[in-house]
PDB file of C-alpha atoms in Angstrom:
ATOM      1  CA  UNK E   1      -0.805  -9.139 -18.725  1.00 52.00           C
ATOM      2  CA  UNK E   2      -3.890  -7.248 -17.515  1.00 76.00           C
ATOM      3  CA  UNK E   3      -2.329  -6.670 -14.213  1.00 91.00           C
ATOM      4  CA  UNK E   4       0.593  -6.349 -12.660  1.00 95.00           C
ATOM      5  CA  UNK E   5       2.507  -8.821 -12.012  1.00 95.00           C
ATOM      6  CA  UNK E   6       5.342  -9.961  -9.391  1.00 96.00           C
ATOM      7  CA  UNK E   7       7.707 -12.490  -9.349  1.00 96.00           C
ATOM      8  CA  UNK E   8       9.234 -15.017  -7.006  1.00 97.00           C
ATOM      9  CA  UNK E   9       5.570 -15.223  -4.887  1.00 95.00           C
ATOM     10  CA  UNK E  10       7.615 -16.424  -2.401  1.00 96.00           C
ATOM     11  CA  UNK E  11      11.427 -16.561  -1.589  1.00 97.00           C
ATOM     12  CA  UNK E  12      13.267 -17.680   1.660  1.00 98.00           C
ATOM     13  CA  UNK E  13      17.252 -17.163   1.291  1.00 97.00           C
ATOM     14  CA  UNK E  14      19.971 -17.219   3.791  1.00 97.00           C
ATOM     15  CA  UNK E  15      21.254 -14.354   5.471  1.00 97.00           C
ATOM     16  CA  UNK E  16      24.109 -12.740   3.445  1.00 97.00           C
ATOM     17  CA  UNK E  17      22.327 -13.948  -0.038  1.00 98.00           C
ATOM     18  CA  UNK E  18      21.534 -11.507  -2.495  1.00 98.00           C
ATOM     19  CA  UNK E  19      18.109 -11.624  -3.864  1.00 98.00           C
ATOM     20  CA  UNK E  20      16.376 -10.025  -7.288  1.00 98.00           C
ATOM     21  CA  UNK E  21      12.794  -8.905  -7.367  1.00 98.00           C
ATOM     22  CA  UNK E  22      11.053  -8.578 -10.334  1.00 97.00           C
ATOM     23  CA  UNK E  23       8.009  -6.381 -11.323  1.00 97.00           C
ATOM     24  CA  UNK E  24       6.000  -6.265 -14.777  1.00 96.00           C
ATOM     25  CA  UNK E  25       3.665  -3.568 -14.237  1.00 95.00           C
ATOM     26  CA  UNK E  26       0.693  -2.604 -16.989  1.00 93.00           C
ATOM     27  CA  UNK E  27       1.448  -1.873 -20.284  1.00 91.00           C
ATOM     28  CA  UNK E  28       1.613   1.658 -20.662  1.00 88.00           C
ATOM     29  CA  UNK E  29       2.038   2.685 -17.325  1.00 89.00           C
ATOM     30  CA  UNK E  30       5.015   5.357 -16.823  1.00 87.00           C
ATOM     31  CA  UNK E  31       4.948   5.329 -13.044  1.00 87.00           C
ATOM     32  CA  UNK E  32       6.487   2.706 -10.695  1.00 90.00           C
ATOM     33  CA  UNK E  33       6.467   2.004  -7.483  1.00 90.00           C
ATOM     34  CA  UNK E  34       7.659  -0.320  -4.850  1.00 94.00           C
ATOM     35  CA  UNK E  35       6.830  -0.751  -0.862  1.00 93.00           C
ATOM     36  CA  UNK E  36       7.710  -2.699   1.238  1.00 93.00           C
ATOM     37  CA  UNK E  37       5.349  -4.137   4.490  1.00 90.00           C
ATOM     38  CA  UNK E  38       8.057  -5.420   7.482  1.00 89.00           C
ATOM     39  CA  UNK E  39       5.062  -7.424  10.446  1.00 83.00           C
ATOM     40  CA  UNK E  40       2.947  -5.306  12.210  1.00 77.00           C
ATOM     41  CA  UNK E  41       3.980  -1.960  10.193  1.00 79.00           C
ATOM     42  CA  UNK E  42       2.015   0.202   7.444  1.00 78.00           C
ATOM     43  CA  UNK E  43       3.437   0.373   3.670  1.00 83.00           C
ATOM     44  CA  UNK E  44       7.074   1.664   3.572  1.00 88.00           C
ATOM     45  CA  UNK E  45       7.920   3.676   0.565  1.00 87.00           C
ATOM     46  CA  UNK E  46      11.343   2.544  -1.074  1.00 92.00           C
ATOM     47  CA  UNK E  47      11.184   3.821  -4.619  1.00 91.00           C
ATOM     48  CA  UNK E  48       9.456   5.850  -7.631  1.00 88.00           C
ATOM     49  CA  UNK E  49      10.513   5.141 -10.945  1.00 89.00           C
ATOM     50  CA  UNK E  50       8.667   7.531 -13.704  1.00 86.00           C
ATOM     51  CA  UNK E  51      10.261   6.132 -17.238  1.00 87.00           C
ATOM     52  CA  UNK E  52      13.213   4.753 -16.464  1.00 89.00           C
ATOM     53  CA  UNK E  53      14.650   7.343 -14.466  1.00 89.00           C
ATOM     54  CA  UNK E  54      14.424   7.424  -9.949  1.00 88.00           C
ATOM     55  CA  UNK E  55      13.769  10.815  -9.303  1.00 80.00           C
ATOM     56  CA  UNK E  56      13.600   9.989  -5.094  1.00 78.00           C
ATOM     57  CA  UNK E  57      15.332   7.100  -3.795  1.00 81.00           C
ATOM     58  CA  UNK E  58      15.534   8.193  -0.694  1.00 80.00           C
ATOM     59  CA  UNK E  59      13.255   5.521   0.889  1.00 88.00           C
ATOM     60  CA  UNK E  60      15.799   2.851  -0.107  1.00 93.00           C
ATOM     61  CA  UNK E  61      16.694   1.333   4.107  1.00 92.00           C
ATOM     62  CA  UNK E  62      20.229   1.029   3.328  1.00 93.00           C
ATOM     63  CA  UNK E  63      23.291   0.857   0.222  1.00 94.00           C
ATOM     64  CA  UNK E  64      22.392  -2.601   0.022  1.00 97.00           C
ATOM     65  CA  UNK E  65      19.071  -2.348  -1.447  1.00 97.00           C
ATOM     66  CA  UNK E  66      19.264  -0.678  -5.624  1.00 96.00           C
ATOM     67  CA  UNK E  67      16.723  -0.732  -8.107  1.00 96.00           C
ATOM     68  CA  UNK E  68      16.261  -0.487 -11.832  1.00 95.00           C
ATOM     69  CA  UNK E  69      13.798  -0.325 -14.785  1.00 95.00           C
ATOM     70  CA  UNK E  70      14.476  -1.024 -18.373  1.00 89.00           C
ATOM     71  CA  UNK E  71      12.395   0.098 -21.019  1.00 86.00           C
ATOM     72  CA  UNK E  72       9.966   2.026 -19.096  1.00 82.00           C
ATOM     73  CA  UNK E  73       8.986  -1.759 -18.364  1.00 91.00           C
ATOM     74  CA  UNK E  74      10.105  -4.088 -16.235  1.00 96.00           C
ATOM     75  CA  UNK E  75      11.894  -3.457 -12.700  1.00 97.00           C
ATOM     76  CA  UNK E  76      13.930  -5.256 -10.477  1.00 97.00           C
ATOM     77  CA  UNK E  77      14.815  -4.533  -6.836  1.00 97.00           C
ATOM     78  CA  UNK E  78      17.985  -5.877  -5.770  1.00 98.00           C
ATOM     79  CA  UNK E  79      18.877  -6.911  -2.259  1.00 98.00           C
ATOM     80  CA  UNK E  80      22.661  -7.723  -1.664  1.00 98.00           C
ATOM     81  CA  UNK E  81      24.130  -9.414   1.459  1.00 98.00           C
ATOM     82  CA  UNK E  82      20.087  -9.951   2.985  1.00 98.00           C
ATOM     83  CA  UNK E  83      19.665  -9.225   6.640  1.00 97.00           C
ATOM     84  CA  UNK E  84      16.718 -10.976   8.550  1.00 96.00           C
ATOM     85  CA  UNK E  85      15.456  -7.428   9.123  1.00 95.00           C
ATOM     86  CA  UNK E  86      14.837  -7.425   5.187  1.00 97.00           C
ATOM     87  CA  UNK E  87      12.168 -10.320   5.607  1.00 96.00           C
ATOM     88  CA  UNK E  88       8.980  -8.659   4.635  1.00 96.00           C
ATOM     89  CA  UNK E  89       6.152  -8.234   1.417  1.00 95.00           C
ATOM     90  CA  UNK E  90       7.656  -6.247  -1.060  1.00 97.00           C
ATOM     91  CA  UNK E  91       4.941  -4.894  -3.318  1.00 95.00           C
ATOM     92  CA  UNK E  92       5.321  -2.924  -6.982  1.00 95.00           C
ATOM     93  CA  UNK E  93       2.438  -0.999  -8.053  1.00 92.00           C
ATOM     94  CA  UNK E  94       2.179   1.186 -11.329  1.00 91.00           C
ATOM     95  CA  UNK E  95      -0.195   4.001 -12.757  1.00 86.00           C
ATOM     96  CA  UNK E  96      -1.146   5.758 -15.365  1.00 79.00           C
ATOM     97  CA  UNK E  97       0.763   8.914 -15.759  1.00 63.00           C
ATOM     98  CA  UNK E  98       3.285  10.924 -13.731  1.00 55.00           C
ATOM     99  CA  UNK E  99       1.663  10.745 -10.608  1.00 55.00           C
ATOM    100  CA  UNK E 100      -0.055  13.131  -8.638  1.00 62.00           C
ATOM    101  CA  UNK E 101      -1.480  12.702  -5.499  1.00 64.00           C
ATOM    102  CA  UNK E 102      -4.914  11.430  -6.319  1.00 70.00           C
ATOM    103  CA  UNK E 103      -3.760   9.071  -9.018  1.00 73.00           C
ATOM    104  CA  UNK E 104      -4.635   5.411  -8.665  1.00 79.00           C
ATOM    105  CA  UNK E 105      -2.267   2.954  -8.333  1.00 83.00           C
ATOM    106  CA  UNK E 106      -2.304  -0.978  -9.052  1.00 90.00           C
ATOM    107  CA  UNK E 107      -0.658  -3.203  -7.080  1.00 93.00           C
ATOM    108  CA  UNK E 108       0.937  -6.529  -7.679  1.00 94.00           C
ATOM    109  CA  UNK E 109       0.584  -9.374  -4.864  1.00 93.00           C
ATOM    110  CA  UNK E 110       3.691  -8.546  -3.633  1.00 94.00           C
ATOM    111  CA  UNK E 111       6.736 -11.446  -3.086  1.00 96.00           C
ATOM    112  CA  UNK E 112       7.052 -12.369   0.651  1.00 96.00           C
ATOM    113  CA  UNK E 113      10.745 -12.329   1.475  1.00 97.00           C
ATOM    114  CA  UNK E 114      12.177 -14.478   4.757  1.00 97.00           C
ATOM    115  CA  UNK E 115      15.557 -14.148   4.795  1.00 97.00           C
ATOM    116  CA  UNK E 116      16.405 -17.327   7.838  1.00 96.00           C
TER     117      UNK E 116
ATOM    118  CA  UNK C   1       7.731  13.383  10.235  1.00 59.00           C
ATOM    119  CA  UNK C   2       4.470  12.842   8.099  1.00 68.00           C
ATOM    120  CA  UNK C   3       2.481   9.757  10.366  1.00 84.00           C
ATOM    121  CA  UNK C   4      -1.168   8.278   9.391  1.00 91.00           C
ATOM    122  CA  UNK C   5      -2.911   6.110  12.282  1.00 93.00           C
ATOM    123  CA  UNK C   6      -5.130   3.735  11.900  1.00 94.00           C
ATOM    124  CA  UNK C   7      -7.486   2.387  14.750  1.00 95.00           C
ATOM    125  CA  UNK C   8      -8.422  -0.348  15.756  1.00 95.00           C
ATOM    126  CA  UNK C   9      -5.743  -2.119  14.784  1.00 92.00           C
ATOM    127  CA  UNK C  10      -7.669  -5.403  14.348  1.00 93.00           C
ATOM    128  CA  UNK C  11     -11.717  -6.222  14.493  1.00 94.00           C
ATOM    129  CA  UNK C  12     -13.676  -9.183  14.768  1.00 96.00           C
ATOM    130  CA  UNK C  13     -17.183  -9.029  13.795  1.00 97.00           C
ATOM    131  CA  UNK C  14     -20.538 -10.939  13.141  1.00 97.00           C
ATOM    132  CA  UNK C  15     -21.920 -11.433   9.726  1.00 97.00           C
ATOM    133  CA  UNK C  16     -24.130  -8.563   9.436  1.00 97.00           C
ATOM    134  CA  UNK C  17     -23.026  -6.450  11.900  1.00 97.00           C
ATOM    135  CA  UNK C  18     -22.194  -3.005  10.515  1.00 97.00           C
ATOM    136  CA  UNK C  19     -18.787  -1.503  11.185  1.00 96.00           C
ATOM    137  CA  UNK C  20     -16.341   1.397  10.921  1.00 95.00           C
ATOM    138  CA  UNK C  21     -12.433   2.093  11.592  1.00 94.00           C
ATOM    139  CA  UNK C  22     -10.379   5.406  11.554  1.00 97.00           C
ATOM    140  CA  UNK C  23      -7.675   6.834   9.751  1.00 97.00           C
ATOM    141  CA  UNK C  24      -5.929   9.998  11.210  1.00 96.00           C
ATOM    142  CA  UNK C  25      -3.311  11.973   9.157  1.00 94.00           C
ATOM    143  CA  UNK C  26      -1.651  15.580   9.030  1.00 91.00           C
ATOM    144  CA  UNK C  27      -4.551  18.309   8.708  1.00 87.00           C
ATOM    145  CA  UNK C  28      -1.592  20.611   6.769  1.00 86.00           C
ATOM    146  CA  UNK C  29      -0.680  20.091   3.002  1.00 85.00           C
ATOM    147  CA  UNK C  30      -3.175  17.407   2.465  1.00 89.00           C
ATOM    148  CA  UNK C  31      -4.126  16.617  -1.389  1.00 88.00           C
ATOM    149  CA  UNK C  32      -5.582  13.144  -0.801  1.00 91.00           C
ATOM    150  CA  UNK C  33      -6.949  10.276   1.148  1.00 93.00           C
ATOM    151  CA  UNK C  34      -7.037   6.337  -0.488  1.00 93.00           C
ATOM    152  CA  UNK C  35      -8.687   3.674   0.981  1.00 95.00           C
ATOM    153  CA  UNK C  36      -7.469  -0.050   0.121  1.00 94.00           C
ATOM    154  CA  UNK C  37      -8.861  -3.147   0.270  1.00 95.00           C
ATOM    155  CA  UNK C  38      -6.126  -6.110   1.092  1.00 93.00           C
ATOM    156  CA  UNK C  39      -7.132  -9.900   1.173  1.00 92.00           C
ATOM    157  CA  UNK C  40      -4.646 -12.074   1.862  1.00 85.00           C
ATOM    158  CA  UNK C  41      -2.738 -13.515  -1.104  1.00 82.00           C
ATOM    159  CA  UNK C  42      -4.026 -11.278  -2.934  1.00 89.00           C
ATOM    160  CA  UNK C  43      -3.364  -7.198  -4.318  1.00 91.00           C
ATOM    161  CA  UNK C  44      -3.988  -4.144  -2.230  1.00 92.00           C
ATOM    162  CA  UNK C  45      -6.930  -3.074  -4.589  1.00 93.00           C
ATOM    163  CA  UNK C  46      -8.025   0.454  -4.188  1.00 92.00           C
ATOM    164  CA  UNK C  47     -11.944   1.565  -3.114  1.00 95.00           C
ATOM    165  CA  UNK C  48     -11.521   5.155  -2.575  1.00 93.00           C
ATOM    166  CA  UNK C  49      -9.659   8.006  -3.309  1.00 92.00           C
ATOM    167  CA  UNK C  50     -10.812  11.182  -1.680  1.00 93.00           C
ATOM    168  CA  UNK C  51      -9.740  15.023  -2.527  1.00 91.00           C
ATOM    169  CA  UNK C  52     -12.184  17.247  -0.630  1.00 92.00           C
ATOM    170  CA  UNK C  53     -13.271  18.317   2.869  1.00 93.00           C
ATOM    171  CA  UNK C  54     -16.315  16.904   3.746  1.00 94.00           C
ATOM    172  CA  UNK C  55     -16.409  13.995   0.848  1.00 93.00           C
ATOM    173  CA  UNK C  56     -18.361  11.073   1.153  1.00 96.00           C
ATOM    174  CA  UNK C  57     -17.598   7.975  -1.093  1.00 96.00           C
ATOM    175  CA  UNK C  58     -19.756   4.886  -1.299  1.00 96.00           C
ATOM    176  CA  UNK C  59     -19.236   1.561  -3.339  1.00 94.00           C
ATOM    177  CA  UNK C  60     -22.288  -1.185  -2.238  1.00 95.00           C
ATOM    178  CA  UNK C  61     -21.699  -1.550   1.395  1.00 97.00           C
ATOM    179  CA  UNK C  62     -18.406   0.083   1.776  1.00 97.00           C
ATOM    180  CA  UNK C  63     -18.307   3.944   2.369  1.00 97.00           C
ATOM    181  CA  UNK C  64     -15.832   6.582   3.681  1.00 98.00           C
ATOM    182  CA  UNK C  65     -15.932  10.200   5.118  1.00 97.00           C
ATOM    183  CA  UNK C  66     -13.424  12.985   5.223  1.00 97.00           C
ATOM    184  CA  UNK C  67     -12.437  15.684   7.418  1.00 97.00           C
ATOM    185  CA  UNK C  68      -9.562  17.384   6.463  1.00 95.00           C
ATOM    186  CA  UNK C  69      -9.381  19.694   8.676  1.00 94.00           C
ATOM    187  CA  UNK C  70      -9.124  17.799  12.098  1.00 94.00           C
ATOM    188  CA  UNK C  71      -7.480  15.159   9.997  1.00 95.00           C
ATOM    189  CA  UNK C  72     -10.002  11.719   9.770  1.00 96.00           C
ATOM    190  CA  UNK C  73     -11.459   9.600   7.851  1.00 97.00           C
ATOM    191  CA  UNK C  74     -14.148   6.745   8.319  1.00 98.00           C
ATOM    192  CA  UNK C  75     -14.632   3.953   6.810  1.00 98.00           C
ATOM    193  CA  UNK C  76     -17.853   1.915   7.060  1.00 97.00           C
ATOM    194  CA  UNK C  77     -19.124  -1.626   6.383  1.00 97.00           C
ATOM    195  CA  UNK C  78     -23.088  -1.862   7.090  1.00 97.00           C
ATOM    196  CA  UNK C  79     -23.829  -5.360   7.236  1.00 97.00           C
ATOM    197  CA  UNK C  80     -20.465  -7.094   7.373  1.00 97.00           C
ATOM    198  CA  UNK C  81     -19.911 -10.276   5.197  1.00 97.00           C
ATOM    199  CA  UNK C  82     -17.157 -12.888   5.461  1.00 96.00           C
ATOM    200  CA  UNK C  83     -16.209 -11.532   1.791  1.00 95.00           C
ATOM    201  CA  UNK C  84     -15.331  -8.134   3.685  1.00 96.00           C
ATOM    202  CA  UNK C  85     -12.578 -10.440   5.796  1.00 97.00           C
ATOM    203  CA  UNK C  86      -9.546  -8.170   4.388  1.00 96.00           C
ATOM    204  CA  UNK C  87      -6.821  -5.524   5.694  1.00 94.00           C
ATOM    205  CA  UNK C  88      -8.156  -1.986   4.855  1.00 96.00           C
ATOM    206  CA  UNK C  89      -5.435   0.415   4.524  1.00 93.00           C
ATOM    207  CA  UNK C  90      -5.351   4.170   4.106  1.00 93.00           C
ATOM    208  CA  UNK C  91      -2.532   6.550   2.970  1.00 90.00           C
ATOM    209  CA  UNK C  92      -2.292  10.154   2.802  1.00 88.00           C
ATOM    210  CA  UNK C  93      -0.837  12.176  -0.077  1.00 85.00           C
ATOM    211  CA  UNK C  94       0.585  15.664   0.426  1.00 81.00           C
ATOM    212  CA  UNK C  95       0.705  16.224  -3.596  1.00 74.00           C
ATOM    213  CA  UNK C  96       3.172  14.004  -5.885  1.00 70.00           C
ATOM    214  CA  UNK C  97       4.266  10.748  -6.129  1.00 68.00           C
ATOM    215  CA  UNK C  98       4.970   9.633  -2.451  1.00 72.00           C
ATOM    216  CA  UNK C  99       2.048   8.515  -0.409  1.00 79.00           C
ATOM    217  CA  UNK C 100       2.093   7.655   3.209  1.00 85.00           C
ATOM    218  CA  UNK C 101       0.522   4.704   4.544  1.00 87.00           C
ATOM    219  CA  UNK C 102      -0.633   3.358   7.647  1.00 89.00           C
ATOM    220  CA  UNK C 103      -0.503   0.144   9.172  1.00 88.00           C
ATOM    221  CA  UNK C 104      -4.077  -0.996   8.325  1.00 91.00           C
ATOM    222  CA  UNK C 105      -6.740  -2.536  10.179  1.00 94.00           C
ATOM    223  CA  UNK C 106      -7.563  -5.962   9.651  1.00 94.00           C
ATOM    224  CA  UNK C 107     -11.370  -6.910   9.768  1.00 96.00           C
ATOM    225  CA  UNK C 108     -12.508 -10.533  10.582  1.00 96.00           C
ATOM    226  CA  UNK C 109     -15.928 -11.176   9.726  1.00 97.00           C
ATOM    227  CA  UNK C 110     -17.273 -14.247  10.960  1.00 95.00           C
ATOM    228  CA  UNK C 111     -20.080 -16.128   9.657  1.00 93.00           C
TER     229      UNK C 111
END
């Protein structure tokens, strides 16, 4: 696709669920990203994928939360046993090339999660 | 702890009124500024990206100012439209791949 693209929009589950998030970013692009945006608060870094490989995964909140890319493609963030303090936009953006500080990124439109 | 304010949280404005919000970050180890544009339902798209002191960026209506060494930037709407109606969101960049952002400040421009 010509941009990148998330998937579910939107997803309510029930505390305790475990819920998948998936991001296609733009062909080509070696960097990953995701963020996360709880109410009120700015973007929270979670993860950086360059290739397939997470060099910093230290934003991840908690063990609970893992992610993965395959293919230099596709990722998916996994949430196990969701907490309502998981509800929130969770956004993947890609670029270019390995990143530097001044590199655009593209963002998908995030998936709202409300975990009830 | 690397932090990057944004004021005013919130702003409601006339059509045509001109506008401007602030972003403050860390004056040490900056590399770069971005400026985002966020309507609702839709992507965080970037308008800026901004490396040196005393840059000025415009695009139409929209421009931006940076001070890196007390550690601003402006952002300004002159003559505000309801199309402007978005979250604008800034993040700092110390080098590399992890960029801080802050909360954003969401402009309502009403017609």
């Amino acid at each position: 696709g010509a941009g990148v693209s998330q998937s579910p929009s939107n997803k309510v589950t029930e505390k305790g669920k475990d819920v998948e998030l998936r991001c296609d970013p733009i062909s080509g692009h070696t960097a990953l990203y995701w963020y996360r945006q709880s109410l009120g608060q700015g973007l929270e870094f979670l993860i950086y994928f360059q290739g397939n490989s997470a060099p910093d995964k230290s934003g991840l909140p908690s063990d609970r939360f893992s992610a993965e890319r395959t293919g230099g493609s596709v990722s998916t963030l996994t949430i196990q046993r969701t907490q309502q303090e998981d509800s929130a936009v969770y956004l993947c953006a890609s670029s270019l090339v390995k990143v530097r500080g001044d590199t655009e990124a593209f963002f998908g439109q995030g998936t709202r999660l409300t975990v009830v | 702890i690397l932090n990057v304010e944004q004021s005013p949280q919130s702003l409601h404005v006339q059509e045509g009124d001109s506008t401007n919000f602030t972003c403050s970050f860390p004056s040490s180890n900056f590399y770069a500024l971005h400026w985002y544009r966020w309507e609702t339902a839709k992507s965080p798209e970037a308008l800026f990206v901004m490396t040196l002191n005393g840059d000025e960026k415009k695009k139409g209506r929209i421009s931006a100012t940076l001070n890196t060494k007390e550690g601003y930037s402006y952002l300004y709407i002159k003559g505000s439209q309801p199309e402007d109606s978005a979250t604008y969101l800034c993040a700092f960049s110390t080098g590399g791949f992890k960029t801080i952002f802050g909360a954003g400040t969401r402009l309502f421009v009403k017609a």
